[in-house]
Amino acid sequence: STVDSKVVTGEFINIRSAGQPPCARFGHQMGYLPIANAIMICGGRNDALCTQNLTPVLNDLHLFLLD
């Protein structure tokens, strides 16, 4: 059986970060790496950058360490 759950309240907090954030994109992949406690974002498309760089998709990888 499945358990239905619903978020009743939520809160966004600013987190400390360093470095250049990834550009806005769509069609990317994002995953959680439990061994590093990190989020990985790779690829995707940003029409302005892809046109500028003459590439159909982005060829990059960003790692956000959660610790």
Tab-separated table of N, CA, C and O in Angstrom:
chain	number	residue	atom	x	y	z
A	1	SER	N	0.842	-1.181	0.000
A	1	SER	CA	0.000	0.000	0.000
A	1	SER	C	0.887	1.246	0.000
A	1	SER	O	2.016	1.225	0.449
A	2	THR	N	0.362	2.327	-0.510
A	2	THR	CA	1.118	3.578	-0.549
A	2	THR	C	0.602	4.521	0.528
A	2	THR	O	-0.549	4.465	0.940
A	3	VAL	N	1.477	5.369	0.972
A	3	VAL	CA	1.108	6.355	1.980
A	3	VAL	C	1.122	7.714	1.307
A	3	VAL	O	2.126	8.126	0.740
A	4	ASP	N	-0.007	8.405	1.354
A	4	ASP	CA	-0.077	9.753	0.794
A	4	ASP	C	0.397	10.740	1.846
A	4	ASP	O	-0.020	10.681	3.003
A	5	SER	N	1.297	11.627	1.442
A	5	SER	CA	1.745	12.664	2.361
A	5	SER	C	1.662	14.002	1.658
A	5	SER	O	1.683	14.093	0.438
A	6	LYS	N	1.572	15.044	2.457
A	6	LYS	CA	1.405	16.368	1.902
A	6	LYS	C	2.185	17.349	2.769
A	6	LYS	O	2.168	17.254	3.991
A	7	VAL	N	2.885	18.267	2.134
A	7	VAL	CA	3.589	19.311	2.870
A	7	VAL	C	2.572	20.355	3.295
A	7	VAL	O	1.844	20.899	2.468
A	8	VAL	N	2.491	20.600	4.586
A	8	VAL	CA	1.528	21.562	5.104
A	8	VAL	C	2.160	22.941	5.211
A	8	VAL	O	1.557	23.935	4.843
A	9	THR	N	3.383	23.009	5.705
A	9	THR	CA	4.096	24.280	5.783
A	9	THR	C	5.515	24.052	5.278
A	9	THR	O	6.030	22.940	5.312
A	10	GLY	N	6.131	25.089	4.818
A	10	GLY	CA	7.501	24.984	4.333
A	10	GLY	C	8.234	26.279	4.596
A	10	GLY	O	7.631	27.322	4.831
A	11	GLU	N	9.537	26.195	4.554
A	11	GLU	CA	10.350	27.376	4.788
A	11	GLU	C	11.591	27.294	3.914
A	11	GLU	O	12.217	26.246	3.808
A	12	PHE	N	11.913	28.388	3.252
A	12	PHE	CA	13.149	28.477	2.488
A	12	PHE	C	14.141	29.273	3.307
A	12	PHE	O	13.801	30.301	3.880
A	13	ILE	N	15.358	28.783	3.352
A	13	ILE	CA	16.414	29.508	4.055
A	13	ILE	C	17.571	29.738	3.096
A	13	ILE	O	17.807	28.929	2.195
A	14	ASN	N	18.250	30.862	3.252
A	14	ASN	CA	19.432	31.120	2.441
A	14	ASN	C	20.568	30.248	2.944
A	14	ASN	O	20.769	30.121	4.145
A	15	ILE	N	21.282	29.659	2.010
A	15	ILE	CA	22.411	28.826	2.382
A	15	ILE	C	23.690	29.491	1.898
A	15	ILE	O	23.697	30.253	0.934
A	16	ARG	N	24.759	29.190	2.588
A	16	ARG	CA	26.065	29.736	2.231
A	16	ARG	C	26.595	28.957	1.033
A	16	ARG	O	26.586	27.734	1.028
A	17	SER	N	27.047	29.662	0.031
A	17	SER	CA	27.611	28.987	-1.130
A	17	SER	C	28.805	29.776	-1.641
A	17	SER	O	28.963	30.954	-1.339
A	18	ALA	N	29.640	29.128	-2.419
A	18	ALA	CA	30.815	29.764	-2.999
A	18	ALA	C	30.929	29.322	-4.449
A	18	ALA	O	30.388	28.295	-4.846
A	19	GLY	N	31.631	30.107	-5.232
A	19	GLY	CA	31.818	29.743	-6.627
A	19	GLY	C	30.699	30.258	-7.508
A	19	GLY	O	29.752	30.891	-7.049
A	20	GLN	N	30.818	29.968	-8.774
A	20	GLN	CA	29.850	30.416	-9.770
A	20	GLN	C	28.681	29.425	-9.839
A	20	GLN	O	28.898	28.237	-10.046
A	21	PRO	N	27.442	29.887	-9.661
A	21	PRO	CA	26.305	28.955	-9.758
A	21	PRO	C	26.067	28.554	-11.216
A	21	PRO	O	26.480	29.269	-12.133
A	22	PRO	N	25.405	27.424	-11.434
A	22	PRO	CA	25.094	27.026	-12.809
A	22	PRO	C	24.098	28.001	-13.442
A	22	PRO	O	23.295	28.614	-12.745
A	23	CYS	N	24.180	28.138	-14.757
A	23	CYS	CA	23.232	29.010	-15.462
A	23	CYS	C	21.850	28.354	-15.465
A	23	CYS	O	21.711	27.154	-15.238
A	24	ALA	N	20.852	29.162	-15.734
A	24	ALA	CA	19.489	28.625	-15.871
A	24	ALA	C	19.474	27.642	-17.032
A	24	ALA	O	20.173	27.835	-18.025
A	25	ARG	N	18.710	26.566	-16.898
A	25	ARG	CA	18.696	25.528	-17.917
A	25	ARG	C	17.436	24.690	-17.834
A	25	ARG	O	16.710	24.730	-16.859
A	26	PHE	N	17.196	23.917	-18.871
A	26	PHE	CA	16.125	22.925	-18.866
A	26	PHE	C	16.649	21.669	-19.531
A	26	PHE	O	17.668	21.687	-20.209
A	27	GLY	N	15.978	20.564	-19.307
A	27	GLY	CA	16.389	19.302	-19.910
A	27	GLY	C	17.667	18.734	-19.308
A	27	GLY	O	18.304	17.882	-19.903
A	28	HIS	N	18.034	19.176	-18.130
A	28	HIS	CA	19.254	18.708	-17.470
A	28	HIS	C	18.966	17.479	-16.616
A	28	HIS	O	17.821	17.065	-16.471
A	29	GLN	N	20.010	16.929	-16.068
A	29	GLN	CA	19.888	15.832	-15.114
A	29	GLN	C	20.387	16.314	-13.766
A	29	GLN	O	21.357	17.072	-13.691
A	30	MET	N	19.722	15.902	-12.725
A	30	MET	CA	20.152	16.244	-11.382
A	30	MET	C	20.037	14.998	-10.527
A	30	MET	O	19.081	14.236	-10.654
A	31	GLY	N	21.029	14.787	-9.689
A	31	GLY	CA	20.993	13.611	-8.833
A	31	GLY	C	21.662	13.880	-7.504
A	31	GLY	O	22.437	14.830	-7.350
A	32	TYR	N	21.351	13.040	-6.547
A	32	TYR	CA	21.932	13.126	-5.217
A	32	TYR	C	23.009	12.058	-5.092
A	32	TYR	O	22.794	10.909	-5.458
A	33	LEU	N	24.192	12.452	-4.614
A	33	LEU	CA	25.293	11.524	-4.410
A	33	LEU	C	25.465	11.302	-2.914
A	33	LEU	O	26.095	12.102	-2.227
A	34	PRO	N	24.887	10.229	-2.369
A	34	PRO	CA	24.906	10.038	-0.915
A	34	PRO	C	26.309	9.890	-0.329
A	34	PRO	O	26.557	10.356	0.779
A	35	ILE	N	27.232	9.291	-1.055
A	35	ILE	CA	28.570	9.086	-0.514
A	35	ILE	C	29.289	10.418	-0.280
A	35	ILE	O	30.136	10.536	0.588
A	36	ALA	N	28.935	11.450	-1.050
A	36	ALA	CA	29.549	12.771	-0.899
A	36	ALA	C	28.584	13.773	-0.274
A	36	ALA	O	28.949	14.917	-0.065
A	37	ASN	N	27.350	13.358	0.003
A	37	ASN	CA	26.287	14.254	0.472
A	37	ASN	C	26.251	15.503	-0.402
A	37	ASN	O	26.413	16.627	0.059
A	38	ALA	N	26.046	15.273	-1.695
A	38	ALA	CA	26.112	16.354	-2.668
A	38	ALA	C	25.022	16.204	-3.716
A	38	ALA	O	24.498	15.119	-3.939
A	39	ILE	N	24.704	17.316	-4.358
A	39	ILE	CA	23.783	17.332	-5.493
A	39	ILE	C	24.608	17.615	-6.736
A	39	ILE	O	25.467	18.498	-6.740
A	40	MET	N	24.339	16.867	-7.788
A	40	MET	CA	25.053	17.026	-9.047
A	40	MET	C	24.064	17.479	-10.114
A	40	MET	O	22.972	16.920	-10.229
A	41	ILE	N	24.438	18.499	-10.877
A	41	ILE	CA	23.626	18.981	-11.993
A	41	ILE	C	24.503	18.925	-13.232
A	41	ILE	O	25.631	19.419	-13.227
A	42	CYS	N	23.992	18.302	-14.299
A	42	CYS	CA	24.805	18.223	-15.513
A	42	CYS	C	23.954	18.390	-16.761
A	42	CYS	O	22.782	18.055	-16.796
A	43	GLY	N	24.617	18.959	-17.778
A	43	GLY	CA	24.014	19.089	-19.094
A	43	GLY	C	22.792	19.973	-19.136
A	43	GLY	O	22.625	20.871	-18.337
A	44	GLY	N	21.957	19.705	-20.097
A	44	GLY	CA	20.747	20.480	-20.295
A	44	GLY	C	20.913	21.476	-21.422
A	44	GLY	O	21.830	21.379	-22.240
A	45	ARG	N	20.037	22.445	-21.454
A	45	ARG	CA	20.034	23.431	-22.536
A	45	ARG	C	19.693	24.807	-21.996
A	45	ARG	O	18.832	24.958	-21.147
A	46	ASN	N	20.403	25.792	-22.485
A	46	ASN	CA	20.115	27.201	-22.251
A	46	ASN	C	20.206	27.825	-23.632
A	46	ASN	O	21.296	27.919	-24.209
A	47	ASP	N	19.064	28.214	-24.206
A	47	ASP	CA	19.034	28.640	-25.610
A	47	ASP	C	20.029	29.753	-25.919
A	47	ASP	O	20.697	29.721	-26.944
A	48	ALA	N	20.180	30.730	-25.024
A	48	ALA	CA	21.105	31.840	-25.285
A	48	ALA	C	22.545	31.340	-25.330
A	48	ALA	O	23.304	31.656	-26.258
A	49	LEU	N	22.952	30.538	-24.346
A	49	LEU	CA	24.324	30.026	-24.321
A	49	LEU	C	24.585	29.035	-25.435
A	49	LEU	O	25.660	29.026	-26.036
A	50	CYS	N	23.615	28.184	-25.716
A	50	CYS	CA	23.809	27.186	-26.776
A	50	CYS	C	23.948	27.862	-28.134
A	50	CYS	O	24.752	27.434	-28.964
A	51	THR	N	23.207	28.933	-28.381
A	51	THR	CA	23.333	29.677	-29.636
A	51	THR	C	24.689	30.364	-29.699
A	51	THR	O	25.381	30.317	-30.716
A	52	GLN	N	25.071	30.982	-28.592
A	52	GLN	CA	26.359	31.682	-28.520
A	52	GLN	C	27.535	30.726	-28.735
A	52	GLN	O	28.484	31.038	-29.419
A	53	ASN	N	27.465	29.540	-28.133
A	53	ASN	CA	28.555	28.565	-28.220
A	53	ASN	C	28.428	27.613	-29.407
A	53	ASN	O	29.264	26.732	-29.585
A	54	LEU	N	27.352	27.766	-30.181
A	54	LEU	CA	27.092	26.906	-31.343
A	54	LEU	C	27.055	25.431	-30.973
A	54	LEU	O	27.582	24.566	-31.680
A	55	THR	N	26.437	25.117	-29.841
A	55	THR	CA	26.269	23.728	-29.408
A	55	THR	C	24.797	23.464	-29.145
A	55	THR	O	24.066	24.352	-28.707
A	56	PRO	N	24.313	22.251	-29.377
A	56	PRO	CA	22.906	21.955	-29.124
A	56	PRO	C	22.580	21.817	-27.635
A	56	PRO	O	21.449	22.040	-27.227
A	57	VAL	N	23.566	21.431	-26.829
A	57	VAL	CA	23.332	21.243	-25.392
A	57	VAL	C	24.549	21.727	-24.608
A	57	VAL	O	25.646	21.883	-25.151
A	58	LEU	N	24.352	21.937	-23.317
A	58	LEU	CA	25.447	22.316	-22.430
A	58	LEU	C	26.276	21.083	-22.096
A	58	LEU	O	25.741	19.982	-21.985
A	59	ASN	N	27.551	21.262	-21.930
A	59	ASN	CA	28.452	20.163	-21.612
A	59	ASN	C	29.187	20.527	-20.324
A	59	ASN	O	30.379	20.841	-20.346
A	60	ASP	N	28.448	20.558	-19.220
A	60	ASP	CA	29.057	20.959	-17.955
A	60	ASP	C	28.532	20.109	-16.810
A	60	ASP	O	27.564	19.373	-16.952
A	61	LEU	N	29.215	20.220	-15.690
A	61	LEU	CA	28.866	19.464	-14.494
A	61	LEU	C	29.076	20.371	-13.288
A	61	LEU	O	30.116	21.010	-13.160
A	62	HIS	N	28.073	20.469	-12.425
A	62	HIS	CA	28.162	21.276	-11.210
A	62	HIS	C	27.896	20.364	-10.009
A	62	HIS	O	26.958	19.554	-10.036
A	63	LEU	N	28.693	20.517	-8.976
A	63	LEU	CA	28.560	19.718	-7.767
A	63	LEU	C	28.337	20.664	-6.596
A	63	LEU	O	29.115	21.588	-6.386
A	64	PHE	N	27.268	20.454	-5.847
A	64	PHE	CA	26.954	21.272	-4.685
A	64	PHE	C	27.077	20.398	-3.436
A	64	PHE	O	26.272	19.489	-3.240
A	65	LEU	N	28.114	20.659	-2.659
A	65	LEU	CA	28.343	19.884	-1.427
A	65	LEU	C	27.413	20.389	-0.348
A	65	LEU	O	27.400	21.572	-0.031
A	66	LEU	N	26.645	19.509	0.247
A	66	LEU	CA	25.632	19.907	1.215
A	66	LEU	C	26.171	20.068	2.634
A	66	LEU	O	25.498	20.635	3.470
A	67	ASP	N	27.359	19.590	2.904
A	67	ASP	CA	27.930	19.714	4.244
A	67	ASP	C	28.477	21.092	4.515
A	67	ASP	O	28.953	21.799	3.759
